[in-house]
PDB file of C-alpha atoms in Angstrom:
ATOM      1  CA  MET W   1     -33.528 -45.490  -6.013  1.00  0.00           C
ATOM      2  CA  LYS W   2     -35.717 -47.864  -4.051  1.00  0.00           C
ATOM      3  CA  ILE W   3     -36.735 -47.435  -0.425  1.00  0.00           C
ATOM      4  CA  GLU W   4     -38.800 -50.045   1.351  1.00  0.00           C
ATOM      5  CA  LEU W   5     -41.216 -48.824   4.001  1.00  0.00           C
ATOM      6  CA  SER W   6     -44.123 -50.334   5.857  1.00  0.00           C
ATOM      7  CA  GLU W   7     -47.495 -48.692   5.257  1.00  0.00           C
ATOM      8  CA  LEU W   8     -47.245 -46.954   8.622  1.00  0.00           C
ATOM      9  CA  GLN W   9     -43.740 -45.693   7.846  1.00  0.00           C
ATOM     10  CA  PHE W  10     -44.891 -44.405   4.460  1.00  0.00           C
ATOM     11  CA  ARG W  11     -47.837 -42.655   6.125  1.00  0.00           C
ATOM     12  CA  ARG W  12     -45.422 -40.983   8.562  1.00  0.00           C
ATOM     13  CA  LEU W  13     -43.215 -39.979   5.630  1.00  0.00           C
ATOM     14  CA  LEU W  14     -46.226 -38.281   4.022  1.00  0.00           C
ATOM     15  CA  ASP W  15     -46.801 -36.336   7.234  1.00  0.00           C
ATOM     16  CA  MET W  16     -43.154 -35.292   7.444  1.00  0.00           C
ATOM     17  CA  ALA W  17     -43.008 -34.259   3.788  1.00  0.00           C
ATOM     18  CA  TYR W  18     -46.206 -32.236   4.101  1.00  0.00           C
ATOM     19  CA  ILE W  19     -45.077 -30.523   7.315  1.00  0.00           C
ATOM     20  CA  GLY W  20     -41.640 -29.786   5.884  1.00  0.00           C
ATOM     21  CA  ASN W  21     -43.066 -28.356   2.692  1.00  0.00           C
ATOM     22  CA  TRP W  22     -45.588 -26.326   4.685  1.00  0.00           C
ATOM     23  CA  ILE W  23     -42.831 -24.778   6.802  1.00  0.00           C
ATOM     24  CA  LEU W  24     -40.698 -24.014   3.750  1.00  0.00           C
ATOM     25  CA  ASN W  25     -43.394 -22.754   1.398  1.00  0.00           C
ATOM     26  CA  SER W  26     -46.522 -21.624   3.251  1.00  0.00           C
ATOM     27  CA  THR W  27     -45.354 -18.016   3.579  1.00  0.00           C
ATOM     28  CA  ARG W  28     -43.517 -17.684   0.267  1.00  0.00           C
ATOM     29  CA  GLY W  29     -46.438 -16.890  -2.037  1.00  0.00           C
ATOM     30  CA  ALA W  30     -45.357 -17.155  -5.686  1.00  0.00           C
ATOM     31  CA  ASP W  31     -41.700 -17.549  -4.680  1.00  0.00           C
ATOM     32  CA  ARG W  32     -42.138 -21.196  -3.658  1.00  0.00           C
ATOM     33  CA  PHE W  33     -39.432 -23.840  -3.602  1.00  0.00           C
ATOM     34  CA  THR W  34     -41.071 -25.842  -6.370  1.00  0.00           C
ATOM     35  CA  ASP W  35     -38.661 -28.756  -6.064  1.00  0.00           C
ATOM     36  CA  TYR W  36     -40.136 -29.449  -2.606  1.00  0.00           C
ATOM     37  CA  ASP W  37     -43.634 -29.234  -4.076  1.00  0.00           C
ATOM     38  CA  GLU W  38     -42.603 -31.825  -6.651  1.00  0.00           C
ATOM     39  CA  VAL W  39     -41.227 -34.241  -4.046  1.00  0.00           C
ATOM     40  CA  GLU W  40     -44.413 -33.888  -2.003  1.00  0.00           C
ATOM     41  CA  HIS W  41     -46.502 -34.408  -5.142  1.00  0.00           C
ATOM     42  CA  ARG W  42     -44.602 -37.575  -6.092  1.00  0.00           C
ATOM     43  CA  LEU W  43     -44.996 -39.032  -2.616  1.00  0.00           C
ATOM     44  CA  PHE W  44     -48.730 -38.386  -2.622  1.00  0.00           C
ATOM     45  CA  GLU W  45     -49.041 -39.835  -6.137  1.00  0.00           C
ATOM     46  CA  HIS W  46     -47.657 -43.073  -4.690  1.00  0.00           C
ATOM     47  CA  CYS W  47     -50.732 -43.264  -2.440  1.00  0.00           C
ATOM     48  CA  LYS W  48     -52.705 -44.432  -5.460  1.00  0.00           C
ATOM     49  CA  THR W  49     -50.635 -47.629  -5.632  1.00  0.00           C
ATOM     50  CA  CYS W  50     -50.762 -48.598  -1.958  1.00  0.00           C
ATOM     51  CA  GLU W  51     -54.447 -48.380  -1.022  1.00  0.00           C
ATOM     52  CA  MET W  52     -54.124 -44.891   0.461  1.00  0.00           C
ATOM     53  CA  ASP W  53     -55.917 -43.190  -2.394  1.00  0.00           C
ATOM     54  CA  THR W  54     -58.105 -41.152  -0.006  1.00  0.00           C
ATOM     55  CA  LEU W  55     -54.969 -39.194   0.936  1.00  0.00           C
ATOM     56  CA  VAL W  56     -54.251 -37.980  -2.611  1.00  0.00           C
ATOM     57  CA  ASP W  57     -56.199 -35.324  -4.488  1.00  0.00           C
ATOM     58  CA  LYS W  58     -57.709 -36.968  -7.558  1.00  0.00           C
ATOM     59  CA  SER W  59     -57.304 -33.929  -9.802  1.00  0.00           C
ATOM     60  CA  GLY W  60     -53.938 -32.512  -8.773  1.00  0.00           C
ATOM     61  CA  GLY W  61     -52.060 -35.417  -7.257  1.00  0.00           C
ATOM     62  CA  GLY W  62     -51.070 -33.560  -4.082  1.00  0.00           C
ATOM     63  CA  PRO W  63     -52.536 -34.069  -0.635  1.00  0.00           C
ATOM     64  CA  SER W  64     -56.301 -34.476  -0.522  1.00  0.00           C
ATOM     65  CA  THR W  65     -58.678 -32.415   1.554  1.00  0.00           C
ATOM     66  CA  ALA W  66     -59.161 -35.501   3.736  1.00  0.00           C
ATOM     67  CA  PHE W  67     -55.424 -35.563   4.435  1.00  0.00           C
ATOM     68  CA  GLU W  68     -55.271 -31.821   5.149  1.00  0.00           C
ATOM     69  CA  ASN W  69     -58.308 -32.001   7.443  1.00  0.00           C
ATOM     70  CA  GLY W  70     -57.088 -35.122   9.241  1.00  0.00           C
ATOM     71  CA  GLY W  71     -55.169 -33.393  12.011  1.00  0.00           C
ATOM     72  CA  ILE W  72     -51.933 -32.429  10.294  1.00  0.00           C
ATOM     73  CA  HIS W  73     -52.617 -28.708  10.683  1.00  0.00           C
ATOM     74  CA  GLU W  74     -53.202 -29.171  14.401  1.00  0.00           C
ATOM     75  CA  ALA W  75     -49.684 -30.632  14.642  1.00  0.00           C
ATOM     76  CA  ILE W  76     -48.316 -27.666  12.681  1.00  0.00           C
ATOM     77  CA  ALA W  77     -50.231 -25.228  14.929  1.00  0.00           C
ATOM     78  CA  ASP W  78     -48.817 -26.895  18.060  1.00  0.00           C
ATOM     79  CA  TYR W  79     -45.321 -26.457  16.641  1.00  0.00           C
ATOM     80  CA  GLU W  80     -45.974 -22.824  15.710  1.00  0.00           C
ATOM     81  CA  ASP W  81     -47.345 -22.062  19.193  1.00  0.00           C
ATOM     82  CA  SER W  82     -44.323 -23.624  20.848  1.00  0.00           C
ATOM     83  CA  VAL W  83     -41.861 -21.748  18.639  1.00  0.00           C
ATOM     84  CA  PHE W  84     -43.773 -18.479  19.121  1.00  0.00           C
ATOM     85  CA  PHE W  85     -43.594 -18.682  22.913  1.00  0.00           C
ATOM     86  CA  GLU W  86     -39.942 -19.792  22.919  1.00  0.00           C
ATOM     87  CA  ILE W  87     -38.901 -16.899  20.665  1.00  0.00           C
ATOM     88  CA  LEU W  88     -41.013 -14.412  22.608  1.00  0.00           C
ATOM     89  CA  ALA W  89     -39.555 -15.607  25.924  1.00  0.00           C
ATOM     90  CA  GLU W  90     -36.000 -15.256  24.648  1.00  0.00           C
ATOM     91  CA  GLU W  91     -36.624 -11.816  23.133  1.00  0.00           C
ATOM     92  CA  LEU W  92     -38.225 -10.551  26.342  1.00  0.00           C
ATOM     93  CA  ALA W  93     -35.393 -11.990  28.432  1.00  0.00           C
ATOM     94  CA  ARG W  94     -32.791 -10.347  26.190  1.00  0.00           C
ATOM     95  CA  ARG W  95     -34.715  -7.075  26.382  1.00  0.00           C
ATOM     96  CA  ASP W  96     -34.718  -7.308  30.185  1.00  0.00           C
ATOM     97  CA  MET W  97     -30.929  -7.660  29.987  1.00  0.00           C
ATOM     98  CA  ASP W  98     -30.664  -4.604  27.718  1.00  0.00           C
ATOM     99  CA  PHE W  99     -29.682  -6.829  24.789  1.00  0.00           C
ATOM    100  CA  GLU W 100     -26.166  -7.226  26.158  1.00  0.00           C
ATOM    101  CA  PRO W 101     -24.063  -9.893  24.449  1.00  0.00           C
ATOM    102  CA  ILE W 102     -24.558 -13.326  25.974  1.00  0.00           C
ATOM    103  CA  GLY W 103     -21.521 -15.167  27.230  1.00  0.00           C
ATOM    104  CA  PRO W 104     -20.579 -17.653  29.943  1.00  0.00           C
ATOM    105  CA  GLU W 105     -20.894 -14.977  32.636  1.00  0.00           C
ATOM    106  CA  ASN W 106     -24.573 -14.184  31.963  1.00  0.00           C
ATOM    107  CA  LEU W 107     -25.921 -17.272  30.186  1.00  0.00           C
ATOM    108  CA  HIS W 108     -27.432 -18.597  33.419  1.00  0.00           C
ATOM    109  CA  GLU W 109     -29.268 -15.299  33.950  1.00  0.00           C
ATOM    110  CA  LEU W 110     -30.654 -15.456  30.413  1.00  0.00           C
ATOM    111  CA  THR W 111     -31.876 -19.050  30.762  1.00  0.00           C
ATOM    112  CA  ASP W 112     -33.454 -18.271  34.154  1.00  0.00           C
ATOM    113  CA  ARG W 113     -35.333 -15.332  32.649  1.00  0.00           C
ATOM    114  CA  ILE W 114     -36.435 -17.415  29.655  1.00  0.00           C
ATOM    115  CA  ASP W 115     -37.672 -20.149  31.998  1.00  0.00           C
ATOM    116  CA  GLU W 116     -39.682 -17.589  33.993  1.00  0.00           C
ATOM    117  CA  TYR W 117     -41.361 -16.303  30.848  1.00  0.00           C
ATOM    118  CA  ILE W 118     -42.075 -19.827  29.588  1.00  0.00           C
ATOM    119  CA  GLU W 119     -43.661 -20.680  32.937  1.00  0.00           C
ATOM    120  CA  GLU W 120     -45.813 -17.533  32.709  1.00  0.00           C
ATOM    121  CA  PHE W 121     -46.894 -18.397  29.161  1.00  0.00           C
ATOM    122  CA  GLU W 122     -47.715 -21.969  30.138  1.00  0.00           C
ATOM    123  CA  GLN W 123     -49.931 -20.708  32.969  1.00  0.00           C
ATOM    124  CA  ASN W 124     -51.549 -17.700  31.282  1.00  0.00           C
ATOM    125  CA  GLY W 125     -50.744 -17.674  27.581  1.00  0.00           C
ATOM    126  CA  ILE W 126     -50.574 -14.047  26.466  1.00  0.00           C
ATOM    127  CA  ASP W 127     -53.270 -12.807  28.864  1.00  0.00           C
ATOM    128  CA  ASN W 128     -50.798 -10.806  30.973  1.00  0.00           C
ATOM    129  CA  ILE W 129     -48.912  -9.210  28.098  1.00  0.00           C
ATOM    130  CA  SER W 130     -49.526  -5.520  27.579  1.00  0.00           C
ATOM    131  CA  LEU W 131     -47.954  -2.901  25.400  1.00  0.00           C
ATOM    132  CA  ASP W 132     -47.327   0.665  26.424  1.00  0.00           C
ATOM    133  CA  LYS W 133     -47.850   3.063  23.564  1.00  0.00           C
TER     134      LYS W 133
END
C-alpha cells in the first residue's frame, strides 16, 4: 500500500498515531495491544527517510524523547481533563436524579444538570467538591 502525504500531514499522522496508541495502551501494563505498538513503530521509523530523524528514537525506533517532550502530552492531558469533567458532571447529574433511567421525559433535566456542573467546573475546577465520610 502507498499513501502520499505532505510533510505536515505525515507529522500530524505521527501525532494521531501516538495519541491513539497512548489511549489504547498507556494503562494496560504488560497486556498491551502490540499490533498498535508496531504500527506506531513503523511510522516513526519512516521519520529517518524524510528528514524528521529527531522525532525517532535512534536505539528503539519509536518516538524520541524530543517528540514526547514536544507538547504531545499536554494535548493528551487537555483531553483527559475534558473527559474527566464531562464524566464527573454526568455522574453527579445522574446521582442527583437518583440514577433513574433517562428517557425523552427527563433528558432535558439531565442535560441542564450536566451543564450546571460543567459551568461550575469551568469556573472553579474541583475546588468546591467535598466528600462526606
